[in-house]
Every structure is written in C-alpha cells, then in structure tokens.
Amino acid sequence: MTSYSFNEYGQERVKIYRLDGSIDIDAPIRIHNYHLIVLTSGELEVDINFRVFKMKAGSSLHISSGDVIRKIASPANEYSGYQIVFSPEFQTEIRTTRKSPISLQLKKEFPYQEFTESEYEVIHSSVLRLISYIENTSHQFQGIIVKNETHNLLLHISDKRRKEHASTDINANHQEMIRKRFLNLVDGHCDEQHSVSWYAEAMMISPTIFRRSFGNMTAHQQEYG
C-alpha cells in the first residue's frame, strides 16, 4: 500500500494511504487519530460506534479520535481511494481556523458525505494536491502549504454537508441516531445484556443521555401515538 507522510517537529502529522482493496485499519479498534476516507471506486461498509455507513464511489467518511470501528468490509475487496490520517495535534491546529460549532455538530451527526461528479472532482483534486505538497520536502514553507491545502479539503466537504443538513434539527437527529444504535445492539445482545450502563458504554454515551433520549421518545409516542 503506497503512503505519503508529512512530518513536522519530529512527529508524523499527516499520512495518506492510497487504497487498493485494503485499508490500514484492523477492526475492531478504537481510533486515536483522525481519519478521512475518500472513496474513488467500489464500495466500502464501515461500522463506527454501531452506526453502519455504506460508502460508494465519490463519497467521504470522517472518523474522529475516540470512535470505535467495529467492522470494515467490501464486496470482493474491490475498491480504491484514499485514507488520510491526521494526528490529534494537527487536527487541533486545523480546527482553530474553522471555529464553527454548527460545522462540528454536523460533522459528528453526519460523518458520511456523498458528492456529485463535479463536486467529487474538486475533492479528488484537493487530495492529489495535498499529496504533491507532502512529497515536496524541499519547499521552505511546506508545513504552511500542507495545512492550507488540508484546510481547503475539509472546507469543501463541510460546505457540502452544511448545504444538505444545516436545516436539520441536530438534537432530534442525535436522539433518533441513539435509538437506532440501541435497537441494533438489542438485536444482537438482548439475551445476555440487560444493563442500561452496558448499552450506554457500548454506544459511547452517558447513562443520563441514554435515559433522556428514550424518555423523550416515550413522551413523543404518548403525545402522537
């Protein structure tokens, strides 16, 4: 698997893998860096925190530090694209230039994004430019250019996400997402697990938020049911 690495201050800041039927993630695993998967061709199914995303050509998927990747699968492993890995420090530096609570909330709720053909051409070109800047180690301002191009890439994705989901009631969507993940868990573990704390921990939320979500669902059903 071909990879490109940008190092700064003695640390690996960004690493890009060219995907060709394999990916540098051994699931199940808890992620400690930030990942962006950009799929050029084929299909890829990724289970993150009991949320299953079915990627197709011309799409991207954000994976945040602390997320648990439970499974990665692809029909016949026939897919291609890029896996971009950011160190937590690099991600923090990039985020300081994108201080938008709405964008951060939307990325958390909607980490998967599909693009039109023309939109994906912009994303793909940005990734290729980023690779070229990482390879140009003789440039005196390489670090600045890599950060700027990374910033541009993430802004392109964020722009598409905001156009599609900015009007979404994020709180309502978050609670609905929790319910769906819970139902998926119950389907496979109801016989041996009966503790609220176990399900909350598996879903990476507090028991209080878990109870609140299902309390709201019960109230909604009583009002409209």
PDB file of C-alpha atoms in Angstrom:
ATOM      1  CA  MET A   1       0.000   0.000   0.000  1.00  0.00           C
ATOM      2  CA  THR A   2       1.535   3.297  -1.116  1.00  0.00           C
ATOM      3  CA  SER A   3       1.671   6.011   1.543  1.00  0.00           C
ATOM      4  CA  TYR A   4       2.813   9.622   1.874  1.00  0.00           C
ATOM      5  CA  SER A   5       3.853  11.093   5.209  1.00  0.00           C
ATOM      6  CA  PHE A   6       4.266  14.694   6.366  1.00  0.00           C
ATOM      7  CA  ASN A   7       6.451  15.114   9.446  1.00  0.00           C
ATOM      8  CA  GLU A   8       6.937  18.272  11.481  1.00  0.00           C
ATOM      9  CA  TYR A   9       8.573  18.962  14.848  1.00  0.00           C
ATOM     10  CA  GLY A  10       9.762  15.367  14.916  1.00  0.00           C
ATOM     11  CA  GLN A  11       6.218  13.998  14.674  1.00  0.00           C
ATOM     12  CA  GLU A  12       4.142  12.450  11.918  1.00  0.00           C
ATOM     13  CA  ARG A  13       1.381  14.983  11.302  1.00  0.00           C
ATOM     14  CA  VAL A  14      -0.398  13.689   8.210  1.00  0.00           C
ATOM     15  CA  LYS A  15      -0.242  10.350   6.435  1.00  0.00           C
ATOM     16  CA  ILE A  16      -2.092   9.486   3.238  1.00  0.00           C
ATOM     17  CA  TYR A  17      -2.600   5.904   2.049  1.00  0.00           C
ATOM     18  CA  ARG A  18      -3.664   5.016  -1.469  1.00  0.00           C
ATOM     19  CA  LEU A  19      -6.354   2.380  -1.020  1.00  0.00           C
ATOM     20  CA  ASP A  20      -6.446  -0.531  -3.437  1.00  0.00           C
ATOM     21  CA  GLY A  21      -8.596  -3.255  -1.934  1.00  0.00           C
ATOM     22  CA  SER A  22      -7.092  -2.941   1.549  1.00  0.00           C
ATOM     23  CA  ILE A  23      -7.059  -0.360   4.332  1.00  0.00           C
ATOM     24  CA  ASP A  24      -4.692   0.332   7.233  1.00  0.00           C
ATOM     25  CA  ILE A  25      -7.274  -0.274   9.976  1.00  0.00           C
ATOM     26  CA  ASP A  26      -7.509  -3.550  11.885  1.00  0.00           C
ATOM     27  CA  ALA A  27     -11.092  -3.613  13.146  1.00  0.00           C
ATOM     28  CA  PRO A  28     -12.362  -3.778  15.796  1.00  0.00           C
ATOM     29  CA  ILE A  29     -10.280  -0.884  17.135  1.00  0.00           C
ATOM     30  CA  ARG A  30     -10.662   2.408  18.987  1.00  0.00           C
ATOM     31  CA  ILE A  31      -9.220   5.205  16.869  1.00  0.00           C
ATOM     32  CA  HIS A  32      -6.743   7.637  18.447  1.00  0.00           C
ATOM     33  CA  ASN A  33      -6.057   9.782  15.383  1.00  0.00           C
ATOM     34  CA  TYR A  34      -8.481  11.452  12.976  1.00  0.00           C
ATOM     35  CA  HIS A  35      -9.241   9.698   9.701  1.00  0.00           C
ATOM     36  CA  LEU A  36     -10.823  10.825   6.464  1.00  0.00           C
ATOM     37  CA  ILE A  37     -11.669   8.129   3.923  1.00  0.00           C
ATOM     38  CA  VAL A  38     -12.285   9.303   0.360  1.00  0.00           C
ATOM     39  CA  LEU A  39     -13.606   6.557  -1.924  1.00  0.00           C
ATOM     40  CA  THR A  40     -12.818   6.770  -5.635  1.00  0.00           C
ATOM     41  CA  SER A  41     -14.340   3.482  -6.822  1.00  0.00           C
ATOM     42  CA  GLY A  42     -16.100   0.424  -5.452  1.00  0.00           C
ATOM     43  CA  GLU A  43     -17.971   0.065  -2.171  1.00  0.00           C
ATOM     44  CA  LEU A  44     -16.900   0.014   1.467  1.00  0.00           C
ATOM     45  CA  GLU A  45     -19.037  -0.703   4.535  1.00  0.00           C
ATOM     46  CA  VAL A  46     -17.791   0.780   7.809  1.00  0.00           C
ATOM     47  CA  ASP A  47     -19.356   0.194  11.242  1.00  0.00           C
ATOM     48  CA  ILE A  48     -18.496   3.079  13.594  1.00  0.00           C
ATOM     49  CA  ASN A  49     -19.943   3.043  17.115  1.00  0.00           C
ATOM     50  CA  PHE A  50     -22.749   0.727  15.885  1.00  0.00           C
ATOM     51  CA  ARG A  51     -23.590   3.089  13.023  1.00  0.00           C
ATOM     52  CA  VAL A  52     -23.132   1.414   9.638  1.00  0.00           C
ATOM     53  CA  PHE A  53     -22.083   3.583   6.701  1.00  0.00           C
ATOM     54  CA  LYS A  54     -22.226   2.111   3.205  1.00  0.00           C
ATOM     55  CA  MET A  55     -19.727   4.119   1.196  1.00  0.00           C
ATOM     56  CA  LYS A  56     -19.816   4.244  -2.569  1.00  0.00           C
ATOM     57  CA  ALA A  57     -17.635   5.848  -5.212  1.00  0.00           C
ATOM     58  CA  GLY A  58     -17.486   9.623  -4.863  1.00  0.00           C
ATOM     59  CA  SER A  59     -18.030   9.813  -1.108  1.00  0.00           C
ATOM     60  CA  SER A  60     -16.127  10.600   2.089  1.00  0.00           C
ATOM     61  CA  LEU A  61     -16.283   9.479   5.716  1.00  0.00           C
ATOM     62  CA  HIS A  62     -14.853  11.229   8.784  1.00  0.00           C
ATOM     63  CA  ILE A  63     -13.710   9.082  11.715  1.00  0.00           C
ATOM     64  CA  SER A  64     -12.917  11.001  14.899  1.00  0.00           C
ATOM     65  CA  SER A  65     -10.474  10.241  17.680  1.00  0.00           C
ATOM     66  CA  GLY A  66     -12.187   8.004  20.238  1.00  0.00           C
ATOM     67  CA  ASP A  67     -14.522   6.376  17.723  1.00  0.00           C
ATOM     68  CA  VAL A  68     -14.684   2.587  17.707  1.00  0.00           C
ATOM     69  CA  ILE A  69     -14.504   0.963  14.289  1.00  0.00           C
ATOM     70  CA  ARG A  70     -16.219  -2.384  14.729  1.00  0.00           C
ATOM     71  CA  LYS A  71     -16.042  -3.653  11.166  1.00  0.00           C
ATOM     72  CA  ILE A  72     -14.811  -2.760   7.685  1.00  0.00           C
ATOM     73  CA  ALA A  73     -15.961  -4.838   4.726  1.00  0.00           C
ATOM     74  CA  SER A  74     -16.111  -4.611   0.943  1.00  0.00           C
ATOM     75  CA  PRO A  75     -17.541  -6.907  -1.740  1.00  0.00           C
ATOM     76  CA  ALA A  76     -14.518  -8.800  -3.092  1.00  0.00           C
ATOM     77  CA  ASN A  77     -12.275  -6.037  -1.672  1.00  0.00           C
ATOM     78  CA  GLU A  78     -12.569  -4.184  -4.961  1.00  0.00           C
ATOM     79  CA  TYR A  79     -12.335  -0.522  -4.057  1.00  0.00           C
ATOM     80  CA  SER A  80      -9.893   2.353  -4.350  1.00  0.00           C
ATOM     81  CA  GLY A  81      -9.453   5.738  -2.753  1.00  0.00           C
ATOM     82  CA  TYR A  82      -7.521   7.448  -0.004  1.00  0.00           C
ATOM     83  CA  GLN A  83      -7.199   7.135   3.751  1.00  0.00           C
ATOM     84  CA  ILE A  84      -5.948  10.403   5.254  1.00  0.00           C
ATOM     85  CA  VAL A  85      -4.777  10.223   8.866  1.00  0.00           C
ATOM     86  CA  PHE A  86      -4.277  13.377  10.945  1.00  0.00           C
ATOM     87  CA  SER A  87      -2.538  13.454  14.306  1.00  0.00           C
ATOM     88  CA  PRO A  88      -4.634  14.954  17.154  1.00  0.00           C
ATOM     89  CA  GLU A  89      -2.230  17.915  17.327  1.00  0.00           C
ATOM     90  CA  PHE A  90      -2.535  18.618  13.611  1.00  0.00           C
ATOM     91  CA  GLN A  91      -6.317  18.293  13.749  1.00  0.00           C
ATOM     92  CA  THR A  92      -6.424  20.813  16.606  1.00  0.00           C
ATOM     93  CA  GLU A  93      -4.350  23.299  14.617  1.00  0.00           C
ATOM     94  CA  ILE A  94      -6.618  22.936  11.601  1.00  0.00           C
ATOM     95  CA  ARG A  95      -9.746  23.225  13.730  1.00  0.00           C
ATOM     96  CA  THR A  96      -8.680  26.586  15.209  1.00  0.00           C
ATOM     97  CA  THR A  97      -9.164  28.093  11.751  1.00  0.00           C
ATOM     98  CA  ARG A  98     -12.640  26.550  11.426  1.00  0.00           C
ATOM     99  CA  LYS A  99     -14.296  27.634  14.667  1.00  0.00           C
ATOM    100  CA  SER A 100     -17.890  26.845  13.763  1.00  0.00           C
ATOM    101  CA  PRO A 101     -19.970  24.967  16.366  1.00  0.00           C
ATOM    102  CA  ILE A 102     -22.561  24.161  13.711  1.00  0.00           C
ATOM    103  CA  SER A 103     -19.971  22.598  11.399  1.00  0.00           C
ATOM    104  CA  LEU A 104     -18.544  20.491  14.228  1.00  0.00           C
ATOM    105  CA  GLN A 105     -22.004  19.287  15.274  1.00  0.00           C
ATOM    106  CA  LEU A 106     -22.946  18.456  11.711  1.00  0.00           C
ATOM    107  CA  LYS A 107     -19.720  16.512  11.183  1.00  0.00           C
ATOM    108  CA  LYS A 108     -20.438  14.485  14.324  1.00  0.00           C
ATOM    109  CA  GLU A 109     -24.001  13.704  13.254  1.00  0.00           C
ATOM    110  CA  PHE A 110     -23.291  13.293   9.539  1.00  0.00           C
ATOM    111  CA  PRO A 111     -19.720  11.994   9.110  1.00  0.00           C
ATOM    112  CA  TYR A 112     -20.617  10.378   5.771  1.00  0.00           C
ATOM    113  CA  GLN A 113     -20.995  12.563   2.705  1.00  0.00           C
ATOM    114  CA  GLU A 114     -21.789  11.799  -0.938  1.00  0.00           C
ATOM    115  CA  PHE A 115     -20.821  14.143  -3.778  1.00  0.00           C
ATOM    116  CA  THR A 116     -21.933  14.845  -7.313  1.00  0.00           C
ATOM    117  CA  GLU A 117     -19.421  14.079 -10.050  1.00  0.00           C
ATOM    118  CA  SER A 118     -18.287  17.702 -10.297  1.00  0.00           C
ATOM    119  CA  GLU A 119     -18.081  18.067  -6.511  1.00  0.00           C
ATOM    120  CA  TYR A 120     -16.000  14.923  -6.230  1.00  0.00           C
ATOM    121  CA  GLU A 121     -13.605  16.196  -8.889  1.00  0.00           C
ATOM    122  CA  VAL A 122     -12.870  19.153  -6.595  1.00  0.00           C
ATOM    123  CA  ILE A 123     -12.343  16.829  -3.600  1.00  0.00           C
ATOM    124  CA  HIS A 124     -10.142  14.446  -5.581  1.00  0.00           C
ATOM    125  CA  SER A 125      -8.034  17.286  -6.994  1.00  0.00           C
ATOM    126  CA  SER A 126      -7.549  18.662  -3.487  1.00  0.00           C
ATOM    127  CA  VAL A 127      -6.311  15.274  -2.242  1.00  0.00           C
ATOM    128  CA  LEU A 128      -3.872  14.997  -5.156  1.00  0.00           C
ATOM    129  CA  ARG A 129      -2.540  18.500  -4.464  1.00  0.00           C
ATOM    130  CA  LEU A 130      -2.087  17.607  -0.817  1.00  0.00           C
ATOM    131  CA  ILE A 131      -0.061  14.536  -1.818  1.00  0.00           C
ATOM    132  CA  SER A 132       2.113  16.635  -4.133  1.00  0.00           C
ATOM    133  CA  TYR A 133       2.810  19.138  -1.344  1.00  0.00           C
ATOM    134  CA  ILE A 134       3.683  16.347   1.088  1.00  0.00           C
ATOM    135  CA  GLU A 135       6.151  14.959  -1.453  1.00  0.00           C
ATOM    136  CA  ASN A 136       7.784  18.371  -1.980  1.00  0.00           C
ATOM    137  CA  THR A 137      10.037  18.179   1.073  1.00  0.00           C
ATOM    138  CA  SER A 138      12.456  20.818  -0.249  1.00  0.00           C
ATOM    139  CA  HIS A 139       9.866  23.614  -0.076  1.00  0.00           C
ATOM    140  CA  GLN A 140      10.738  26.021   2.749  1.00  0.00           C
ATOM    141  CA  PHE A 141       7.062  26.630   3.510  1.00  0.00           C
ATOM    142  CA  GLN A 142       5.890  23.045   3.159  1.00  0.00           C
ATOM    143  CA  GLY A 143       4.193  22.971   6.561  1.00  0.00           C
ATOM    144  CA  ILE A 144       2.097  26.057   5.851  1.00  0.00           C
ATOM    145  CA  ILE A 145       1.086  24.806   2.409  1.00  0.00           C
ATOM    146  CA  VAL A 146       0.121  21.341   3.711  1.00  0.00           C
ATOM    147  CA  LYS A 147      -2.032  22.908   6.438  1.00  0.00           C
ATOM    148  CA  ASN A 148      -3.691  25.280   3.985  1.00  0.00           C
ATOM    149  CA  GLU A 149      -4.492  22.522   1.496  1.00  0.00           C
ATOM    150  CA  THR A 150      -5.811  20.289   4.277  1.00  0.00           C
ATOM    151  CA  HIS A 151      -7.940  23.196   5.442  1.00  0.00           C
ATOM    152  CA  ASN A 152      -9.289  23.678   1.904  1.00  0.00           C
ATOM    153  CA  LEU A 153     -10.113  19.979   1.546  1.00  0.00           C
ATOM    154  CA  LEU A 154     -12.061  19.899   4.803  1.00  0.00           C
ATOM    155  CA  LEU A 155     -13.872  23.130   3.932  1.00  0.00           C
ATOM    156  CA  HIS A 156     -15.066  21.658   0.620  1.00  0.00           C
ATOM    157  CA  ILE A 157     -16.553  18.700   2.496  1.00  0.00           C
ATOM    158  CA  SER A 158     -18.003  20.903   5.242  1.00  0.00           C
ATOM    159  CA  ASP A 159     -19.627  23.176   2.658  1.00  0.00           C
ATOM    160  CA  LYS A 160     -21.456  20.246   1.080  1.00  0.00           C
ATOM    161  CA  ARG A 161     -22.524  18.924   4.478  1.00  0.00           C
ATOM    162  CA  ARG A 162     -23.897  22.292   5.601  1.00  0.00           C
ATOM    163  CA  LYS A 163     -25.846  22.755   2.381  1.00  0.00           C
ATOM    164  CA  GLU A 164     -27.537  19.383   2.885  1.00  0.00           C
ATOM    165  CA  HIS A 165     -28.044  19.310   6.648  1.00  0.00           C
ATOM    166  CA  ALA A 166     -27.885  22.868   8.053  1.00  0.00           C
ATOM    167  CA  SER A 167     -31.682  22.959   8.471  1.00  0.00           C
ATOM    168  CA  THR A 168     -31.706  19.644  10.350  1.00  0.00           C
ATOM    169  CA  ASP A 169     -32.776  19.645  13.995  1.00  0.00           C
ATOM    170  CA  ILE A 170     -29.458  18.316  15.298  1.00  0.00           C
ATOM    171  CA  ASN A 171     -30.736  17.457  18.777  1.00  0.00           C
ATOM    172  CA  ALA A 172     -33.685  15.498  17.403  1.00  0.00           C
ATOM    173  CA  ASN A 173     -31.454  13.750  14.879  1.00  0.00           C
ATOM    174  CA  HIS A 174     -28.939  12.844  17.592  1.00  0.00           C
ATOM    175  CA  GLN A 175     -31.633  11.249  19.739  1.00  0.00           C
ATOM    176  CA  GLU A 176     -33.006   9.330  16.763  1.00  0.00           C
ATOM    177  CA  MET A 177     -29.497   8.097  15.983  1.00  0.00           C
ATOM    178  CA  ILE A 178     -29.092   6.890  19.587  1.00  0.00           C
ATOM    179  CA  ARG A 179     -32.352   4.951  19.346  1.00  0.00           C
ATOM    180  CA  LYS A 180     -31.347   3.258  16.104  1.00  0.00           C
ATOM    181  CA  ARG A 181     -27.956   2.259  17.510  1.00  0.00           C
ATOM    182  CA  PHE A 182     -29.669   0.910  20.635  1.00  0.00           C
ATOM    183  CA  LEU A 183     -32.049  -1.205  18.561  1.00  0.00           C
ATOM    184  CA  ASN A 184     -29.098  -2.624  16.629  1.00  0.00           C
ATOM    185  CA  LEU A 185     -27.409  -3.519  19.911  1.00  0.00           C
ATOM    186  CA  VAL A 186     -30.528  -5.079  21.402  1.00  0.00           C
ATOM    187  CA  ASP A 187     -30.942  -7.214  18.302  1.00  0.00           C
ATOM    188  CA  GLY A 188     -27.614  -8.903  18.987  1.00  0.00           C
ATOM    189  CA  HIS A 189     -27.211  -8.751  22.775  1.00  0.00           C
ATOM    190  CA  CYS A 190     -30.660  -8.675  24.421  1.00  0.00           C
ATOM    191  CA  ASP A 191     -30.376 -12.247  25.689  1.00  0.00           C
ATOM    192  CA  GLU A 192     -27.230 -11.662  27.755  1.00  0.00           C
ATOM    193  CA  GLN A 193     -27.199  -7.896  28.456  1.00  0.00           C
ATOM    194  CA  HIS A 194     -29.895  -6.068  30.452  1.00  0.00           C
ATOM    195  CA  SER A 195     -27.971  -3.160  31.998  1.00  0.00           C
ATOM    196  CA  VAL A 196     -28.517   0.418  30.834  1.00  0.00           C
ATOM    197  CA  SER A 197     -24.877   1.151  31.673  1.00  0.00           C
ATOM    198  CA  TRP A 198     -23.634  -1.610  29.352  1.00  0.00           C
ATOM    199  CA  TYR A 199     -25.607  -0.283  26.388  1.00  0.00           C
ATOM    200  CA  ALA A 200     -24.615   3.314  27.150  1.00  0.00           C
ATOM    201  CA  GLU A 201     -20.928   2.370  27.308  1.00  0.00           C
ATOM    202  CA  ALA A 202     -21.149   0.391  24.067  1.00  0.00           C
ATOM    203  CA  MET A 203     -22.695   3.424  22.377  1.00  0.00           C
ATOM    204  CA  MET A 204     -20.112   5.768  23.949  1.00  0.00           C
ATOM    205  CA  ILE A 205     -22.688   7.975  25.689  1.00  0.00           C
ATOM    206  CA  SER A 206     -23.508   8.571  29.351  1.00  0.00           C
ATOM    207  CA  PRO A 207     -26.360   6.634  31.019  1.00  0.00           C
ATOM    208  CA  THR A 208     -28.056  10.005  31.647  1.00  0.00           C
ATOM    209  CA  ILE A 209     -28.139  10.884  27.943  1.00  0.00           C
ATOM    210  CA  PHE A 210     -29.279   7.336  27.175  1.00  0.00           C
ATOM    211  CA  ARG A 211     -32.238   7.583  29.572  1.00  0.00           C
ATOM    212  CA  ARG A 212     -33.097  11.104  28.394  1.00  0.00           C
ATOM    213  CA  SER A 213     -33.247  10.003  24.768  1.00  0.00           C
ATOM    214  CA  PHE A 214     -35.633   7.169  25.466  1.00  0.00           C
ATOM    215  CA  GLY A 215     -37.662   9.273  27.888  1.00  0.00           C
ATOM    216  CA  ASN A 216     -38.212  11.794  25.096  1.00  0.00           C
ATOM    217  CA  MET A 217     -39.175   9.003  22.722  1.00  0.00           C
ATOM    218  CA  THR A 218     -41.759   7.681  25.210  1.00  0.00           C
ATOM    219  CA  ALA A 219     -43.249  11.151  25.681  1.00  0.00           C
ATOM    220  CA  HIS A 220     -43.424  11.639  21.915  1.00  0.00           C
ATOM    221  CA  GLN A 221     -45.189   8.325  21.419  1.00  0.00           C
ATOM    222  CA  GLN A 222     -47.725   9.151  24.144  1.00  0.00           C
ATOM    223  CA  GLU A 223     -48.445  12.553  22.589  1.00  0.00           C
ATOM    224  CA  TYR A 224     -48.831  11.398  18.997  1.00  0.00           C
ATOM    225  CA  GLY A 225     -49.468   7.706  19.348  1.00  0.00           C
TER     226      GLY A 225
END
